[in-house]
Amino acid sequence: MLRFLARRTAGALVIILLISAITFFLFFALPSDPARMSCGKNCTADALAVIHKNLGLDQPVPVQYWHYMVGIFTGRDYSVGHCAAPCFGYSFSNQQPVWGTIVDRFPTTLSLTLGSAVVFLTVGVGFGMIAAAFQGRWPDKFFSSLSLIANSLQIYFVGILALAVFVTGLHWADNPAYYPITENPGKWFTGMLIPWLVLSIIFVANYTRMTRSQMVEQLGEDHVRTARAKGLTRRTVFFRYAWRGALAPIVTIFGIDLGSLFGGAIITEFTFSLHGLGRLAVDSVGQTDLPTLMAVMLISCTAIVVANIVVDAAYAFIDPRVRLA
């Protein structure tokens, strides 16, 4: 297991470095000059040169990339001052430390993604298990049809509809907003409830269909039929034998869906005016703000890669056959 985790960690570091390098070098392929955004309308050549020096843009691109990556772990000195580790540089748009902006925005995105994941795993897997337990009967047909309808919906449409119906019309929910959970857990929950449901609706549809198909397949396996022949109860056969075998593919897809979840978070944050990392990434692209964009990309990539390593490691506890292999 330790050797497996070491290999996966080494591969993850390579992936993160490749993504950071590609993002960094593609940024400098753009025709625009980020220093001009800080220079203003009455920009002169001398003022532009000073800004290039202050932002470190007067050096070759490979040197800038090296200094940027090293600065994350050791800190870095700029003309405007020292940036302590973890240093992601200063924003090109407002000359503020990027790390402070990340710390301010990260809790919003973390609450949105984790809350949505809990919702679609609980609801989607639950609906799929009910459909499999009543295969061919009305609960199976109902949840299967409901998943097909939900899978055809779009986040921005469902988000606007949810605001119009549940917030403005019926007043059943608070207007979506982020409140720190440490300050007011109740407001945090009610403020994020609608975004959680909207972001998770498509994933609920996918996990309902996938859980149902996996459970139906497992219920027809030899070891499940043997368990029934031994006289075990239907509940024991369903949860101890069939459910455990169906869990591994679901965990695999969950690791892959983490990237999609972040992409959906971008749309959800715009729909509900939530100031998270997704919206920050889009704003930094429009403002040609490389340090902010790089920080968001690195943190998001690291979170997804680490989550996939944890998912792979969980295989050994879910499926004994993985430990034998």
PDB file of C-alpha atoms in Angstrom, residues 26-307:
ATOM      1  CA  LEU A  26       0.149  29.790 -22.472  1.00  0.00           C
ATOM      2  CA  PHE A  27      -0.557  32.983 -20.568  1.00  0.00           C
ATOM      3  CA  PHE A  28       2.487  34.655 -22.084  1.00  0.00           C
ATOM      4  CA  ALA A  29       1.380  33.556 -25.564  1.00  0.00           C
ATOM      5  CA  LEU A  30      -1.501  36.036 -25.278  1.00  0.00           C
ATOM      6  CA  PRO A  31      -1.023  39.286 -27.228  1.00  0.00           C
ATOM      7  CA  SER A  32      -1.995  41.529 -24.280  1.00  0.00           C
ATOM      8  CA  ASP A  33       0.475  42.962 -21.780  1.00  0.00           C
ATOM      9  CA  PRO A  34      -0.715  42.580 -18.167  1.00  0.00           C
ATOM     10  CA  ALA A  35       1.443  45.519 -17.067  1.00  0.00           C
ATOM     11  CA  ARG A  36      -0.685  47.930 -19.099  1.00  0.00           C
ATOM     12  CA  MET A  37      -3.668  47.213 -16.873  1.00  0.00           C
ATOM     13  CA  SER A  38      -1.752  48.664 -13.931  1.00  0.00           C
ATOM     14  CA  CYS A  39      -0.358  51.567 -15.905  1.00  0.00           C
ATOM     15  CA  GLY A  40      -3.591  53.450 -16.572  1.00  0.00           C
ATOM     16  CA  LYS A  41      -4.680  55.493 -19.572  1.00  0.00           C
ATOM     17  CA  ASN A  42      -1.777  57.961 -19.547  1.00  0.00           C
ATOM     18  CA  CYS A  43       0.862  55.233 -19.621  1.00  0.00           C
ATOM     19  CA  THR A  44       4.417  56.104 -20.651  1.00  0.00           C
ATOM     20  CA  ALA A  45       7.270  53.820 -21.647  1.00  0.00           C
ATOM     21  CA  ASP A  46       9.175  54.621 -18.448  1.00  0.00           C
ATOM     22  CA  ALA A  47       6.173  53.928 -16.241  1.00  0.00           C
ATOM     23  CA  LEU A  48       5.555  50.665 -18.091  1.00  0.00           C
ATOM     24  CA  ALA A  49       9.162  49.601 -17.551  1.00  0.00           C
ATOM     25  CA  VAL A  50       8.880  50.278 -13.811  1.00  0.00           C
ATOM     26  CA  ILE A  51       5.724  48.147 -13.603  1.00  0.00           C
ATOM     27  CA  HIS A  52       7.441  45.337 -15.509  1.00  0.00           C
ATOM     28  CA  LYS A  53      10.265  45.396 -12.980  1.00  0.00           C
ATOM     29  CA  ASN A  54       7.947  45.567  -9.966  1.00  0.00           C
ATOM     30  CA  LEU A  55       5.922  42.586 -11.184  1.00  0.00           C
ATOM     31  CA  GLY A  56       8.955  40.622 -12.321  1.00  0.00           C
ATOM     32  CA  LEU A  57       7.882  40.727 -15.968  1.00  0.00           C
ATOM     33  CA  ASP A  58      11.248  42.020 -17.194  1.00  0.00           C
ATOM     34  CA  GLN A  59      12.834  38.556 -16.953  1.00  0.00           C
ATOM     35  CA  PRO A  60      12.634  35.622 -19.409  1.00  0.00           C
ATOM     36  CA  VAL A  61       9.471  33.515 -19.068  1.00  0.00           C
ATOM     37  CA  PRO A  62      11.288  30.332 -17.874  1.00  0.00           C
ATOM     38  CA  VAL A  63      13.033  32.377 -15.163  1.00  0.00           C
ATOM     39  CA  GLN A  64       9.725  33.893 -14.106  1.00  0.00           C
ATOM     40  CA  TYR A  65       8.181  30.416 -13.867  1.00  0.00           C
ATOM     41  CA  TRP A  66      11.071  29.124 -11.749  1.00  0.00           C
ATOM     42  CA  HIS A  67      10.899  32.085  -9.371  1.00  0.00           C
ATOM     43  CA  TYR A  68       7.131  31.716  -9.116  1.00  0.00           C
ATOM     44  CA  MET A  69       7.227  28.005  -8.205  1.00  0.00           C
ATOM     45  CA  VAL A  70      10.099  28.418  -5.744  1.00  0.00           C
ATOM     46  CA  GLY A  71       8.382  31.405  -4.155  1.00  0.00           C
ATOM     47  CA  ILE A  72       5.375  29.289  -3.242  1.00  0.00           C
ATOM     48  CA  PHE A  73       7.493  27.323  -0.766  1.00  0.00           C
ATOM     49  CA  THR A  74      10.203  29.808   0.266  1.00  0.00           C
ATOM     50  CA  GLY A  75       8.680  33.242  -0.238  1.00  0.00           C
ATOM     51  CA  ARG A  76       9.877  35.859  -2.661  1.00  0.00           C
ATOM     52  CA  ASP A  77      11.167  39.424  -2.710  1.00  0.00           C
ATOM     53  CA  TYR A  78       9.453  41.948  -4.983  1.00  0.00           C
ATOM     54  CA  SER A  79      10.199  45.603  -5.581  1.00  0.00           C
ATOM     55  CA  VAL A  80       7.018  46.378  -3.672  1.00  0.00           C
ATOM     56  CA  GLY A  81       8.049  44.249  -0.680  1.00  0.00           C
ATOM     57  CA  HIS A  82       8.596  40.717   0.604  1.00  0.00           C
ATOM     58  CA  CYS A  83       5.966  38.054  -0.077  1.00  0.00           C
ATOM     59  CA  ALA A  84       6.045  35.394   2.645  1.00  0.00           C
ATOM     60  CA  ALA A  85       5.449  31.721   1.901  1.00  0.00           C
ATOM     61  CA  PRO A  86       3.116  30.476   0.599  1.00  0.00           C
ATOM     62  CA  CYS A  87       3.714  33.213  -1.956  1.00  0.00           C
ATOM     63  CA  PHE A  88       1.566  33.178  -5.092  1.00  0.00           C
ATOM     64  CA  GLY A  89       2.720  36.643  -6.087  1.00  0.00           C
ATOM     65  CA  TYR A  90       0.901  39.945  -6.304  1.00  0.00           C
ATOM     66  CA  SER A  91      -2.216  40.416  -8.392  1.00  0.00           C
ATOM     67  CA  PHE A  92      -1.664  42.249 -11.655  1.00  0.00           C
ATOM     68  CA  SER A  93      -5.039  43.980 -11.323  1.00  0.00           C
ATOM     69  CA  ASN A  94      -4.947  45.342  -7.744  1.00  0.00           C
ATOM     70  CA  GLN A  95      -1.322  44.736  -6.597  1.00  0.00           C
ATOM     71  CA  GLN A  96      -2.555  42.822  -3.519  1.00  0.00           C
ATOM     72  CA  PRO A  97      -1.077  39.494  -2.336  1.00  0.00           C
ATOM     73  CA  VAL A  98      -2.874  36.691  -4.136  1.00  0.00           C
ATOM     74  CA  TRP A  99      -2.752  34.355  -1.139  1.00  0.00           C
ATOM     75  CA  GLY A 100      -4.940  36.703   0.898  1.00  0.00           C
ATOM     76  CA  THR A 101      -7.579  36.677  -1.847  1.00  0.00           C
ATOM     77  CA  ILE A 102      -7.442  32.867  -2.055  1.00  0.00           C
ATOM     78  CA  VAL A 103      -7.887  32.510   1.703  1.00  0.00           C
ATOM     79  CA  ASP A 104     -10.886  34.836   1.538  1.00  0.00           C
ATOM     80  CA  ARG A 105     -12.580  33.038  -1.398  1.00  0.00           C
ATOM     81  CA  PHE A 106     -11.700  29.398  -0.690  1.00  0.00           C
ATOM     82  CA  PRO A 107     -14.255  28.720   2.099  1.00  0.00           C
ATOM     83  CA  THR A 108     -17.123  29.639  -0.243  1.00  0.00           C
ATOM     84  CA  THR A 109     -16.074  27.169  -2.932  1.00  0.00           C
ATOM     85  CA  LEU A 110     -15.215  24.495  -0.361  1.00  0.00           C
ATOM     86  CA  SER A 111     -18.649  24.792   1.248  1.00  0.00           C
ATOM     87  CA  LEU A 112     -20.353  24.707  -2.146  1.00  0.00           C
ATOM     88  CA  THR A 113     -18.507  21.675  -3.516  1.00  0.00           C
ATOM     89  CA  LEU A 114     -18.472  19.561  -0.338  1.00  0.00           C
ATOM     90  CA  GLY A 115     -22.116  20.292   0.410  1.00  0.00           C
ATOM     91  CA  SER A 116     -23.142  19.417  -3.135  1.00  0.00           C
ATOM     92  CA  ALA A 117     -21.102  16.214  -3.021  1.00  0.00           C
ATOM     93  CA  VAL A 118     -22.853  15.134   0.174  1.00  0.00           C
ATOM     94  CA  VAL A 119     -26.250  15.867  -1.401  1.00  0.00           C
ATOM     95  CA  PHE A 120     -25.747  14.039  -4.693  1.00  0.00           C
ATOM     96  CA  LEU A 121     -24.019  11.056  -3.090  1.00  0.00           C
ATOM     97  CA  THR A 122     -26.720  10.650  -0.454  1.00  0.00           C
ATOM     98  CA  VAL A 123     -29.714  11.322  -2.681  1.00  0.00           C
ATOM     99  CA  GLY A 124     -28.395   9.778  -5.897  1.00  0.00           C
ATOM    100  CA  VAL A 125     -27.121   6.573  -4.322  1.00  0.00           C
ATOM    101  CA  GLY A 126     -30.257   6.322  -2.170  1.00  0.00           C
ATOM    102  CA  PHE A 127     -32.589   6.689  -5.165  1.00  0.00           C
ATOM    103  CA  GLY A 128     -30.539   4.143  -7.115  1.00  0.00           C
ATOM    104  CA  MET A 129     -30.706   1.591  -4.307  1.00  0.00           C
ATOM    105  CA  ILE A 130     -34.472   2.017  -3.995  1.00  0.00           C
ATOM    106  CA  ALA A 131     -34.885   1.565  -7.755  1.00  0.00           C
ATOM    107  CA  ALA A 132     -32.746  -1.601  -7.660  1.00  0.00           C
ATOM    108  CA  ALA A 133     -34.623  -3.007  -4.660  1.00  0.00           C
ATOM    109  CA  PHE A 134     -37.937  -2.603  -6.496  1.00  0.00           C
ATOM    110  CA  GLN A 135     -36.659  -3.556  -9.941  1.00  0.00           C
ATOM    111  CA  GLY A 136     -39.411  -3.508 -12.550  1.00  0.00           C
ATOM    112  CA  ARG A 137     -42.008  -1.977 -10.202  1.00  0.00           C
ATOM    113  CA  TRP A 138     -43.254   1.582  -9.879  1.00  0.00           C
ATOM    114  CA  PRO A 139     -40.450   2.944  -7.619  1.00  0.00           C
ATOM    115  CA  ASP A 140     -37.910   1.735 -10.193  1.00  0.00           C
ATOM    116  CA  LYS A 141     -39.802   3.368 -13.062  1.00  0.00           C
ATOM    117  CA  PHE A 142     -40.380   6.572 -11.108  1.00  0.00           C
ATOM    118  CA  PHE A 143     -36.766   7.170 -10.065  1.00  0.00           C
ATOM    119  CA  SER A 144     -35.409   6.069 -13.447  1.00  0.00           C
ATOM    120  CA  SER A 145     -37.701   8.523 -15.247  1.00  0.00           C
ATOM    121  CA  LEU A 146     -36.876  11.270 -12.741  1.00  0.00           C
ATOM    122  CA  SER A 147     -33.146  10.772 -13.339  1.00  0.00           C
ATOM    123  CA  LEU A 148     -33.592  11.100 -17.111  1.00  0.00           C
ATOM    124  CA  ILE A 149     -35.449  14.394 -16.680  1.00  0.00           C
ATOM    125  CA  ALA A 150     -32.871  15.762 -14.215  1.00  0.00           C
ATOM    126  CA  ASN A 151     -29.993  14.776 -16.498  1.00  0.00           C
ATOM    127  CA  SER A 152     -31.357  17.007 -19.263  1.00  0.00           C
ATOM    128  CA  LEU A 153     -31.430  20.148 -17.093  1.00  0.00           C
ATOM    129  CA  GLN A 154     -28.786  22.882 -16.979  1.00  0.00           C
ATOM    130  CA  ILE A 155     -27.410  24.555 -13.872  1.00  0.00           C
ATOM    131  CA  TYR A 156     -28.053  28.136 -14.977  1.00  0.00           C
ATOM    132  CA  PHE A 157     -31.691  27.341 -15.885  1.00  0.00           C
ATOM    133  CA  VAL A 158     -32.420  25.426 -12.683  1.00  0.00           C
ATOM    134  CA  GLY A 159     -30.675  28.104 -10.611  1.00  0.00           C
ATOM    135  CA  ILE A 160     -32.778  30.962 -11.978  1.00  0.00           C
ATOM    136  CA  LEU A 161     -35.943  28.857 -11.670  1.00  0.00           C
ATOM    137  CA  ALA A 162     -35.132  27.956  -8.048  1.00  0.00           C
ATOM    138  CA  LEU A 163     -34.579  31.628  -7.180  1.00  0.00           C
ATOM    139  CA  ALA A 164     -37.852  32.651  -8.798  1.00  0.00           C
ATOM    140  CA  VAL A 165     -39.949  29.907  -7.194  1.00  0.00           C
ATOM    141  CA  PHE A 166     -38.472  29.112  -3.777  1.00  0.00           C
ATOM    142  CA  VAL A 167     -36.867  32.441  -2.826  1.00  0.00           C
ATOM    143  CA  THR A 168     -38.866  35.195  -4.537  1.00  0.00           C
ATOM    144  CA  GLY A 169     -42.202  33.446  -5.007  1.00  0.00           C
ATOM    145  CA  LEU A 170     -42.862  31.069  -2.110  1.00  0.00           C
ATOM    146  CA  HIS A 171     -40.260  32.470   0.332  1.00  0.00           C
ATOM    147  CA  TRP A 172     -39.364  28.934   1.385  1.00  0.00           C
ATOM    148  CA  ALA A 173     -35.610  29.597   1.352  1.00  0.00           C
ATOM    149  CA  ASP A 174     -33.248  32.453   2.104  1.00  0.00           C
ATOM    150  CA  ASN A 175     -31.527  34.342  -0.657  1.00  0.00           C
ATOM    151  CA  PRO A 176     -28.334  32.354  -1.425  1.00  0.00           C
ATOM    152  CA  ALA A 177     -25.258  33.791   0.281  1.00  0.00           C
ATOM    153  CA  TYR A 178     -22.186  32.516   2.052  1.00  0.00           C
ATOM    154  CA  TYR A 179     -21.845  32.937   5.806  1.00  0.00           C
ATOM    155  CA  PRO A 180     -18.873  31.444   7.695  1.00  0.00           C
ATOM    156  CA  ILE A 181     -19.937  28.253   9.435  1.00  0.00           C
ATOM    157  CA  THR A 182     -17.889  29.210  12.495  1.00  0.00           C
ATOM    158  CA  GLU A 183     -19.917  32.398  12.968  1.00  0.00           C
ATOM    159  CA  ASN A 184     -23.461  31.248  12.194  1.00  0.00           C
ATOM    160  CA  PRO A 185     -23.998  27.565  11.255  1.00  0.00           C
ATOM    161  CA  GLY A 186     -27.720  28.110  10.697  1.00  0.00           C
ATOM    162  CA  LYS A 187     -27.246  30.972   8.232  1.00  0.00           C
ATOM    163  CA  TRP A 188     -24.446  29.029   6.544  1.00  0.00           C
ATOM    164  CA  PHE A 189     -26.784  26.085   5.944  1.00  0.00           C
ATOM    165  CA  THR A 190     -29.813  28.068   4.760  1.00  0.00           C
ATOM    166  CA  GLY A 191     -27.682  30.359   2.603  1.00  0.00           C
ATOM    167  CA  MET A 192     -26.017  27.466   0.779  1.00  0.00           C
ATOM    168  CA  LEU A 193     -29.009  25.094   0.569  1.00  0.00           C
ATOM    169  CA  ILE A 194     -30.339  26.253  -2.821  1.00  0.00           C
ATOM    170  CA  PRO A 195     -26.858  26.307  -4.464  1.00  0.00           C
ATOM    171  CA  TRP A 196     -26.201  22.787  -3.130  1.00  0.00           C
ATOM    172  CA  LEU A 197     -29.421  21.432  -4.601  1.00  0.00           C
ATOM    173  CA  VAL A 198     -28.929  23.172  -7.942  1.00  0.00           C
ATOM    174  CA  LEU A 199     -25.312  22.089  -8.374  1.00  0.00           C
ATOM    175  CA  SER A 200     -26.062  18.504  -7.367  1.00  0.00           C
ATOM    176  CA  ILE A 201     -29.162  17.914  -9.516  1.00  0.00           C
ATOM    177  CA  ILE A 202     -27.305  16.605 -12.592  1.00  0.00           C
ATOM    178  CA  PHE A 203     -25.001  14.471 -10.450  1.00  0.00           C
ATOM    179  CA  VAL A 204     -28.010  13.029  -8.616  1.00  0.00           C
ATOM    180  CA  ALA A 205     -29.388  11.842 -11.959  1.00  0.00           C
ATOM    181  CA  ASN A 206     -26.103  10.194 -12.948  1.00  0.00           C
ATOM    182  CA  TYR A 207     -25.574   8.475  -9.606  1.00  0.00           C
ATOM    183  CA  THR A 208     -29.163   7.224  -9.505  1.00  0.00           C
ATOM    184  CA  ARG A 209     -28.804   5.468 -12.850  1.00  0.00           C
ATOM    185  CA  MET A 210     -25.294   4.201 -12.111  1.00  0.00           C
ATOM    186  CA  THR A 211     -26.169   2.877  -8.635  1.00  0.00           C
ATOM    187  CA  ARG A 212     -29.241   1.115  -9.973  1.00  0.00           C
ATOM    188  CA  SER A 213     -27.338  -0.591 -12.788  1.00  0.00           C
ATOM    189  CA  GLN A 214     -24.506  -1.667 -10.476  1.00  0.00           C
ATOM    190  CA  MET A 215     -26.880  -3.001  -7.829  1.00  0.00           C
ATOM    191  CA  VAL A 216     -28.924  -4.945 -10.403  1.00  0.00           C
ATOM    192  CA  GLU A 217     -25.723  -6.452 -11.767  1.00  0.00           C
ATOM    193  CA  GLN A 218     -24.448  -7.386  -8.299  1.00  0.00           C
ATOM    194  CA  LEU A 219     -27.769  -8.954  -7.306  1.00  0.00           C
ATOM    195  CA  GLY A 220     -27.306 -11.416 -10.160  1.00  0.00           C
ATOM    196  CA  GLU A 221     -23.757 -12.441  -9.189  1.00  0.00           C
ATOM    197  CA  ASP A 222     -22.946 -15.960  -8.002  1.00  0.00           C
ATOM    198  CA  HIS A 223     -21.843 -14.958  -4.515  1.00  0.00           C
ATOM    199  CA  VAL A 224     -25.133 -13.104  -3.962  1.00  0.00           C
ATOM    200  CA  ARG A 225     -27.165 -16.097  -5.089  1.00  0.00           C
ATOM    201  CA  THR A 226     -25.078 -18.287  -2.787  1.00  0.00           C
ATOM    202  CA  ALA A 227     -25.810 -15.973   0.128  1.00  0.00           C
ATOM    203  CA  ARG A 228     -29.522 -16.243  -0.600  1.00  0.00           C
ATOM    204  CA  ALA A 229     -29.271 -20.031  -0.797  1.00  0.00           C
ATOM    205  CA  LYS A 230     -27.689 -20.065   2.667  1.00  0.00           C
ATOM    206  CA  GLY A 231     -30.830 -18.488   4.060  1.00  0.00           C
ATOM    207  CA  LEU A 232     -29.503 -14.988   4.795  1.00  0.00           C
ATOM    208  CA  THR A 233     -32.095 -12.258   5.101  1.00  0.00           C
ATOM    209  CA  ARG A 234     -32.909 -10.050   2.137  1.00  0.00           C
ATOM    210  CA  ARG A 235     -31.526  -6.987   3.935  1.00  0.00           C
ATOM    211  CA  THR A 236     -28.227  -8.729   4.703  1.00  0.00           C
ATOM    212  CA  VAL A 237     -27.833  -9.899   1.116  1.00  0.00           C
ATOM    213  CA  PHE A 238     -28.714  -6.466  -0.233  1.00  0.00           C
ATOM    214  CA  PHE A 239     -26.428  -4.352   1.946  1.00  0.00           C
ATOM    215  CA  ARG A 240     -23.588  -6.683   2.915  1.00  0.00           C
ATOM    216  CA  TYR A 241     -23.018  -8.456  -0.396  1.00  0.00           C
ATOM    217  CA  ALA A 242     -24.596  -6.566  -3.293  1.00  0.00           C
ATOM    218  CA  TRP A 243     -24.041  -3.025  -1.981  1.00  0.00           C
ATOM    219  CA  ARG A 244     -20.393  -3.580  -1.150  1.00  0.00           C
ATOM    220  CA  GLY A 245     -19.678  -4.910  -4.630  1.00  0.00           C
ATOM    221  CA  ALA A 246     -21.463  -1.980  -6.272  1.00  0.00           C
ATOM    222  CA  LEU A 247     -19.612   0.620  -4.193  1.00  0.00           C
ATOM    223  CA  ALA A 248     -16.211   0.420  -5.937  1.00  0.00           C
ATOM    224  CA  PRO A 249     -17.379   1.744  -9.365  1.00  0.00           C
ATOM    225  CA  ILE A 250     -19.308   4.521  -7.627  1.00  0.00           C
ATOM    226  CA  VAL A 251     -16.193   5.614  -5.740  1.00  0.00           C
ATOM    227  CA  THR A 252     -14.240   5.598  -9.020  1.00  0.00           C
ATOM    228  CA  ILE A 253     -16.724   7.867 -10.761  1.00  0.00           C
ATOM    229  CA  PHE A 254     -16.833  10.145  -7.724  1.00  0.00           C
ATOM    230  CA  GLY A 255     -13.091  10.751  -8.010  1.00  0.00           C
ATOM    231  CA  ILE A 256     -13.508  11.679 -11.674  1.00  0.00           C
ATOM    232  CA  ASP A 257     -16.534  13.880 -10.996  1.00  0.00           C
ATOM    233  CA  LEU A 258     -14.618  16.144  -8.629  1.00  0.00           C
ATOM    234  CA  GLY A 259     -13.229  18.039 -11.616  1.00  0.00           C
ATOM    235  CA  SER A 260     -16.706  18.387 -13.102  1.00  0.00           C
ATOM    236  CA  LEU A 261     -17.970  19.555  -9.738  1.00  0.00           C
ATOM    237  CA  PHE A 262     -15.532  22.474  -9.773  1.00  0.00           C
ATOM    238  CA  GLY A 263     -16.626  23.368 -13.313  1.00  0.00           C
ATOM    239  CA  GLY A 264     -20.244  23.382 -12.179  1.00  0.00           C
ATOM    240  CA  ALA A 265     -19.281  25.490  -9.180  1.00  0.00           C
ATOM    241  CA  ILE A 266     -18.129  28.265 -11.534  1.00  0.00           C
ATOM    242  CA  ILE A 267     -21.587  28.499 -13.119  1.00  0.00           C
ATOM    243  CA  THR A 268     -23.330  28.150  -9.760  1.00  0.00           C
ATOM    244  CA  GLU A 269     -21.263  30.943  -8.200  1.00  0.00           C
ATOM    245  CA  PHE A 270     -22.156  33.280 -11.062  1.00  0.00           C
ATOM    246  CA  THR A 271     -25.851  32.321 -10.886  1.00  0.00           C
ATOM    247  CA  PHE A 272     -26.135  33.010  -7.156  1.00  0.00           C
ATOM    248  CA  SER A 273     -23.522  35.815  -6.924  1.00  0.00           C
ATOM    249  CA  LEU A 274     -21.240  33.763  -4.673  1.00  0.00           C
ATOM    250  CA  HIS A 275     -17.666  35.017  -4.483  1.00  0.00           C
ATOM    251  CA  GLY A 276     -15.633  31.808  -4.637  1.00  0.00           C
ATOM    252  CA  LEU A 277     -12.623  30.479  -6.490  1.00  0.00           C
ATOM    253  CA  GLY A 278     -14.607  29.692  -9.621  1.00  0.00           C
ATOM    254  CA  ARG A 279     -15.732  33.256 -10.081  1.00  0.00           C
ATOM    255  CA  LEU A 280     -12.258  34.478  -9.150  1.00  0.00           C
ATOM    256  CA  ALA A 281     -10.744  32.312 -11.916  1.00  0.00           C
ATOM    257  CA  VAL A 282     -13.093  33.709 -14.555  1.00  0.00           C
ATOM    258  CA  ASP A 283     -12.453  37.288 -13.400  1.00  0.00           C
ATOM    259  CA  SER A 284      -8.683  36.741 -13.486  1.00  0.00           C
ATOM    260  CA  VAL A 285      -8.886  35.508 -17.097  1.00  0.00           C
ATOM    261  CA  GLY A 286     -10.777  38.630 -18.121  1.00  0.00           C
ATOM    262  CA  GLN A 287      -8.286  40.847 -16.284  1.00  0.00           C
ATOM    263  CA  THR A 288      -5.211  38.978 -17.611  1.00  0.00           C
ATOM    264  CA  ASP A 289      -4.187  38.381 -14.003  1.00  0.00           C
ATOM    265  CA  LEU A 290      -1.653  35.525 -14.184  1.00  0.00           C
ATOM    266  CA  PRO A 291      -0.738  35.204 -10.459  1.00  0.00           C
ATOM    267  CA  THR A 292      -4.384  34.903  -9.411  1.00  0.00           C
ATOM    268  CA  LEU A 293      -5.208  32.479 -12.227  1.00  0.00           C
ATOM    269  CA  MET A 294      -2.151  30.360 -11.442  1.00  0.00           C
ATOM    270  CA  ALA A 295      -3.037  30.191  -7.752  1.00  0.00           C
ATOM    271  CA  VAL A 296      -6.605  29.072  -8.476  1.00  0.00           C
ATOM    272  CA  MET A 297      -5.409  26.482 -10.997  1.00  0.00           C
ATOM    273  CA  LEU A 298      -2.760  25.044  -8.674  1.00  0.00           C
ATOM    274  CA  ILE A 299      -5.049  24.829  -5.646  1.00  0.00           C
ATOM    275  CA  SER A 300      -7.901  23.312  -7.648  1.00  0.00           C
ATOM    276  CA  CYS A 301      -5.606  20.833  -9.384  1.00  0.00           C
ATOM    277  CA  THR A 302      -3.978  19.819  -6.108  1.00  0.00           C
ATOM    278  CA  ALA A 303      -7.357  19.299  -4.428  1.00  0.00           C
ATOM    279  CA  ILE A 304      -8.627  17.102  -7.276  1.00  0.00           C
ATOM    280  CA  VAL A 305      -5.434  15.037  -7.487  1.00  0.00           C
ATOM    281  CA  VAL A 306      -5.296  14.484  -3.721  1.00  0.00           C
ATOM    282  CA  ALA A 307      -8.958  13.470  -3.692  1.00  0.00           C
TER     283      ALA A 307
END
